[in-house]
Amino acid sequence: MTGLLLPCQVAAAASTGGVTITPAALTLNLAKGQQTQTATITVANHYQTAVTLHGSLAQPVATPGTASALSQLQLTPADLTIPANASAAMAVTVSDNAKLAPGSQQIDLVLTQLATPGNSVSVVPSIRLPLIVIKEDGAITALSASAPSKPGFAFDLPGKVTVAIKNTGNMIAIPRGYVQVLDPRGREVSKGIVNGASTAVVPGDQLRASIDMTTLDHAWLPGMYRVQVAYGTGGGAAATLVSARFFYLPVWQILLVLLLGALAYTGYQIWMEWSKLQRLKSDKPPKRPNQSLNAGKGVA
């Protein structure tokens, strides 16, 4: 991995330059039975003058109920004075004892430029490098998820599904998985990807993911549909399922029912009018012969 640019400003610098750090992230992995582990970064000074940097360690997110690994870490040396156009190394060492909790913790290695003495005002920048400390002995990777969001009664399929995935283990984990909407026959009609940004979740914390759903097939059947989330950490591990149900009635079916109802009502009214006309015809008295035509006729 290439280094990160630290845009330092030094009062005596005559030209633009910078400080690069390689690598940009560190992992200290203690295997079972291993007591110490060391990782090294290389800091290169591209300025035309010397730069002094101070290293320190900080924990951005602490795991509740777990002792911080900060007390088990050591920087050597803590301060670096790097000549112009030169480089120097800084080592980070972790030591295992009963105080170091199993699993993983995220620590930040902070490098800060020391201010240059003088009358002028100088900028004191700093940069944070992620440092992951892992103790494999007793490490547990585990996730749990809440029921996914779903409508109670829907005229359309959900365009977004929200689910909260919590890290219940002691290892930093990146949740993976997908969301499906299944029709009453179990056919997949829409799908979305969980944690497409590959966000890591520290132990005890949770990721609240809002997943965009993509329609895969026409959902023409009314009935009970199921939102199903399959989640895990990937890497061949078995996925865990959590689901929720909702009743779905397609809009086009409502319109069809209304149209059929209107046609049925119109047909009923026409039939009623036709029946009424038929009754009127059947109730009309028969026409009698005209008596005036025989009135002037005599008998021979």
Coordinates of C-alpha atoms in Angstrom, one line a residue:
M1 CA 0.0 0.0 0.0
T2 CA 1.4 3.4 -0.8
G3 CA 2.0 5.9 1.9
L4 CA -0.2 8.8 2.9
L5 CA 0.7 12.4 2.3
L6 CA 1.2 14.5 5.4
P7 CA 1.2 18.1 4.1
C8 CA 3.5 19.6 6.7
Q9 CA 4.5 23.3 6.7
V10 CA 7.9 24.1 8.2
A11 CA 9.0 27.7 8.7
A12 CA 12.4 27.1 7.1
A13 CA 11.2 25.1 4.1
A14 CA 12.1 26.7 0.8
S15 CA 10.0 24.5 -1.5
T16 CA 6.9 22.3 -1.4
G17 CA 7.3 18.8 0.0
G18 CA 5.6 16.4 2.3
V19 CA 5.9 13.4 4.6
T20 CA 4.9 9.9 3.5
I21 CA 4.1 6.9 5.7
T22 CA 4.5 3.3 4.5
P23 CA 2.4 1.2 5.1
A24 CA -0.8 3.2 5.7
A25 CA -2.2 0.6 8.1
L26 CA -0.8 -1.9 10.6
T27 CA -1.9 -5.2 12.1
L28 CA -0.4 -6.8 15.2
N29 CA -1.5 -10.4 15.3
L30 CA -0.6 -12.5 18.4
A31 CA -1.0 -16.2 17.6
K32 CA -1.9 -18.6 20.5
G33 CA 1.1 -18.8 22.8
Q34 CA 2.9 -15.8 21.2
Q35 CA 4.0 -13.2 23.7
T36 CA 5.1 -10.2 21.5
Q37 CA 4.6 -8.9 18.0
T38 CA 6.2 -5.9 16.3
A39 CA 5.3 -4.0 13.2
T40 CA 7.3 -1.2 11.6
I41 CA 6.4 1.9 9.6
T42 CA 8.8 3.9 7.4
V43 CA 8.4 7.7 7.5
A44 CA 10.0 9.6 4.6
N45 CA 10.7 13.4 4.7
H46 CA 10.5 15.0 1.3
Y47 CA 11.1 18.5 2.6
Q48 CA 14.4 20.5 2.1
T49 CA 14.7 20.7 5.9
A50 CA 14.6 18.4 8.8
V51 CA 11.2 17.5 10.3
T52 CA 10.5 16.2 13.8
L53 CA 7.4 14.0 14.4
H54 CA 5.9 12.8 17.7
G55 CA 4.2 9.4 17.8
S56 CA 1.3 8.6 20.2
L57 CA -1.5 6.0 20.5
A58 CA -5.2 6.5 20.9
Q59 CA -8.3 4.3 20.9
P60 CA -11.2 5.8 18.9
V61 CA -13.8 3.3 20.0
A62 CA -13.4 1.3 23.2
T63 CA -15.2 -2.0 23.7
P64 CA -17.4 -2.0 26.8
G65 CA -16.1 -4.3 29.5
T66 CA -12.8 -4.9 27.8
A67 CA -9.5 -3.5 29.0
S68 CA -7.8 -1.3 26.4
A69 CA -4.8 -2.6 24.6
L70 CA -3.1 0.8 24.9
S71 CA -1.2 -0.2 28.1
Q72 CA 0.3 -3.2 26.2
L73 CA 1.6 -1.2 23.3
Q74 CA 5.0 0.6 23.0
L75 CA 6.4 3.0 20.3
T76 CA 10.1 2.9 19.6
P77 CA 11.2 5.7 19.3
A78 CA 8.3 8.0 20.3
D79 CA 9.9 11.0 18.5
L80 CA 11.5 11.0 15.1
T81 CA 13.8 13.7 13.7
I82 CA 14.2 13.1 10.0
P83 CA 16.8 15.0 8.0
A84 CA 15.8 16.6 4.7
N85 CA 15.1 14.0 1.9
A86 CA 15.7 11.1 4.3
S87 CA 13.6 8.5 6.0
A88 CA 13.4 6.8 9.4
A89 CA 11.6 3.9 11.0
M90 CA 9.2 3.6 14.0
A91 CA 8.3 0.3 15.6
V92 CA 5.1 -0.6 17.4
T93 CA 5.2 -3.6 19.8
V94 CA 2.4 -5.4 21.6
S95 CA 3.0 -7.6 24.6
D96 CA 0.7 -10.3 25.8
N97 CA -0.3 -10.9 29.4
A98 CA -3.4 -11.5 31.4
K99 CA -4.6 -7.9 30.9
L100 CA -4.7 -8.2 27.1
A101 CA -8.3 -9.2 26.2
P102 CA -8.8 -11.8 23.5
G103 CA -10.1 -10.7 20.1
S104 CA -9.3 -7.5 18.3
Q105 CA -9.2 -3.8 19.1
Q106 CA -8.7 -0.8 16.9
I107 CA -6.0 1.6 17.9
D108 CA -4.9 4.8 16.1
L109 CA -1.2 5.6 15.7
V110 CA -1.0 9.4 15.7
L111 CA 1.9 11.2 14.2
T112 CA 2.1 14.9 15.0
Q113 CA 4.6 17.4 13.6
L114 CA 6.3 19.2 16.5
A115 CA 6.2 23.0 16.2
T116 CA 9.3 24.8 15.0
P117 CA 10.6 27.3 17.5
G118 CA 10.6 30.9 16.3
N119 CA 8.6 34.1 16.0
S120 CA 6.6 32.9 13.0
V121 CA 3.4 30.9 13.3
S122 CA 3.6 27.4 12.0
V123 CA 1.0 24.8 11.2
V124 CA 1.2 21.6 13.3
P125 CA -0.6 18.8 11.3
S126 CA -1.1 15.3 12.4
I127 CA -2.2 12.0 10.8
R128 CA -3.8 8.9 12.1
L129 CA -2.9 5.4 10.9
P130 CA -5.3 2.5 11.8
L131 CA -3.6 -0.2 14.0
I132 CA -5.5 -3.4 14.6
V133 CA -4.3 -5.5 17.6
I134 CA -5.5 -9.2 17.5
K135 CA -5.1 -11.8 20.2
E136 CA -6.2 -15.1 18.6
D137 CA -6.3 -17.1 21.9
G138 CA -10.0 -16.8 22.9
A139 CA -11.0 -14.8 19.8
I140 CA -14.7 -15.1 18.8
T141 CA -16.4 -13.8 15.7
A142 CA -20.1 -13.4 16.1
L143 CA -22.9 -11.2 14.7
S144 CA -26.6 -10.8 15.4
A145 CA -29.3 -8.9 13.5
S146 CA -32.6 -7.3 14.2
A147 CA -35.7 -8.1 12.2
P148 CA -35.6 -6.2 8.9
S149 CA -38.0 -3.3 8.3
K150 CA -41.1 -4.1 6.4
P151 CA -44.5 -2.5 5.6
G152 CA -47.6 -3.9 7.4
F153 CA -49.8 -3.7 4.3
A154 CA -48.2 -2.8 1.0
F155 CA -49.5 -1.8 -2.5
D156 CA -45.9 -1.8 -3.7
L157 CA -42.7 -3.7 -2.9
P158 CA -40.3 -1.9 -0.5
G159 CA -37.6 0.1 -2.2
K160 CA -35.4 0.2 0.9
V161 CA -34.9 -2.3 3.8
T162 CA -33.3 -1.3 7.0
V163 CA -31.6 -3.8 9.3
A164 CA -29.3 -3.4 12.4
I165 CA -26.4 -5.9 12.6
K166 CA -24.5 -6.0 16.0
N167 CA -21.0 -7.4 16.6
T168 CA -21.6 -9.7 19.6
G169 CA -18.1 -11.3 19.4
N170 CA -14.7 -9.9 20.4
M171 CA -13.3 -9.5 16.9
I172 CA -13.6 -6.6 14.6
A173 CA -15.9 -7.8 11.8
I174 CA -17.1 -6.7 8.4
P175 CA -20.8 -7.9 8.0
R176 CA -21.6 -9.3 4.6
G177 CA -24.9 -10.6 3.1
Y178 CA -27.9 -9.8 1.1
V179 CA -31.7 -9.0 1.4
Q180 CA -34.4 -10.8 -0.5
V181 CA -38.1 -10.2 -1.0
L182 CA -39.9 -13.5 -1.6
D183 CA -43.4 -14.0 -2.9
P184 CA -45.9 -16.5 -1.4
R185 CA -44.4 -19.3 -3.5
G186 CA -40.9 -18.5 -2.3
R187 CA -39.9 -16.9 -5.6
E188 CA -37.3 -14.0 -5.4
V189 CA -38.8 -10.8 -6.7
S190 CA -36.2 -8.2 -5.4
K191 CA -32.8 -8.2 -3.9
G192 CA -30.2 -5.9 -2.2
I193 CA -26.6 -6.1 -0.9
V194 CA -25.8 -5.7 2.8
N195 CA -22.8 -3.4 3.6
G196 CA -21.6 -2.7 0.1
A197 CA -19.2 -0.2 1.5
S198 CA -17.5 -2.9 3.7
T199 CA -17.8 -1.0 6.9
A200 CA -16.1 -2.7 9.8
V201 CA -17.9 -3.0 13.2
V202 CA -16.0 -3.1 16.4
P203 CA -17.0 -5.5 19.2
G204 CA -20.2 -4.3 21.0
D205 CA -21.1 -1.8 18.2
Q206 CA -23.6 -2.2 15.5
L207 CA -24.1 -1.3 11.8
R208 CA -27.5 0.1 10.9
A209 CA -27.7 -0.6 7.2
S210 CA -30.2 0.9 4.7
I211 CA -30.3 -1.4 1.7
D212 CA -31.5 -0.3 -1.8
M213 CA -33.6 -3.0 -3.3
T214 CA -33.5 -4.0 -7.0
T215 CA -36.6 -5.5 -8.7
L216 CA -35.8 -8.9 -10.3
D217 CA -39.3 -10.1 -11.3
H218 CA -42.9 -9.0 -11.5
A219 CA -44.7 -9.4 -8.2
W220 CA -48.2 -10.2 -9.5
L221 CA -49.4 -12.5 -6.7
P222 CA -51.3 -11.0 -3.8
G223 CA -50.7 -12.5 -0.4
M224 CA -48.0 -12.8 2.4
Y225 CA -44.5 -11.8 1.2
R226 CA -41.3 -12.2 3.2
V227 CA -38.3 -9.9 3.7
Q228 CA -35.3 -12.1 4.4
V229 CA -31.8 -11.1 5.4
A230 CA -28.9 -13.5 5.0
Y231 CA -25.8 -12.1 6.9
G232 CA -22.4 -13.3 8.1
T233 CA -18.7 -12.4 7.8
G234 CA -18.1 -14.1 4.5
G235 CA -15.0 -16.3 3.8
G236 CA -17.1 -19.4 3.5
A237 CA -18.8 -19.1 6.9
A238 CA -22.4 -20.1 7.0
A239 CA -24.9 -17.3 6.8
T240 CA -27.6 -16.6 9.4
L241 CA -31.2 -15.8 8.3
V242 CA -33.6 -13.3 9.8
S243 CA -37.0 -12.4 8.2
A244 CA -40.3 -10.6 8.6
R245 CA -43.6 -10.9 6.7
F246 CA -46.0 -8.4 5.2
F247 CA -49.2 -8.5 3.1
Y248 CA -48.9 -7.3 -0.4
L249 CA -51.7 -6.4 -2.8
P250 CA -50.5 -5.1 -6.2
V251 CA -51.9 -1.8 -7.3
W252 CA -52.8 -3.1 -10.8
Q253 CA -55.0 -5.8 -9.1
I254 CA -56.8 -3.1 -7.2
L255 CA -57.5 -1.2 -10.4
L256 CA -58.6 -4.4 -12.1
V257 CA -61.0 -5.1 -9.2
L258 CA -62.4 -1.6 -9.4
L259 CA -62.8 -1.9 -13.2
L260 CA -64.5 -5.3 -12.9
G261 CA -66.7 -3.9 -10.1
A262 CA -67.7 -1.0 -12.4
L263 CA -68.5 -3.3 -15.3
A264 CA -70.5 -5.6 -13.0
Y265 CA -72.5 -2.6 -11.6
T266 CA -73.1 -1.3 -15.2
G267 CA -74.2 -4.8 -16.3
Y268 CA -76.5 -5.1 -13.3
Q269 CA -78.2 -1.7 -14.1
I270 CA -78.6 -2.7 -17.7
W271 CA -80.2 -6.0 -16.7
M272 CA -82.5 -4.2 -14.2
E273 CA -83.7 -1.8 -16.9
W274 CA -84.2 -4.6 -19.4
S275 CA -86.2 -6.6 -16.8
K276 CA -88.3 -3.6 -16.0
L277 CA -89.2 -3.2 -19.7
Q278 CA -90.1 -6.9 -20.0
R279 CA -92.4 -6.6 -17.0
L280 CA -94.1 -3.5 -18.5
K281 CA -94.7 -5.4 -21.7
S282 CA -96.1 -8.4 -20.0
D283 CA -98.5 -6.3 -17.8
K284 CA -100.0 -4.3 -20.7
P285 CA -103.7 -5.5 -21.4
P286 CA -104.4 -7.1 -24.9
K287 CA -106.0 -4.9 -27.6
R288 CA -109.8 -5.4 -28.1
P289 CA -111.6 -5.3 -31.5
N290 CA -113.1 -1.9 -32.5
Q291 CA -116.9 -2.1 -31.9
S292 CA -117.7 1.0 -34.1
L293 CA -116.9 -1.0 -37.2
N294 CA -119.9 -3.3 -36.7
A295 CA -122.3 -0.7 -35.3
G296 CA -124.0 0.1 -38.8
K297 CA -124.4 -3.4 -40.0
G298 CA -127.9 -5.0 -40.0
V299 CA -129.1 -8.5 -40.2
A300 CA -130.3 -9.6 -43.7

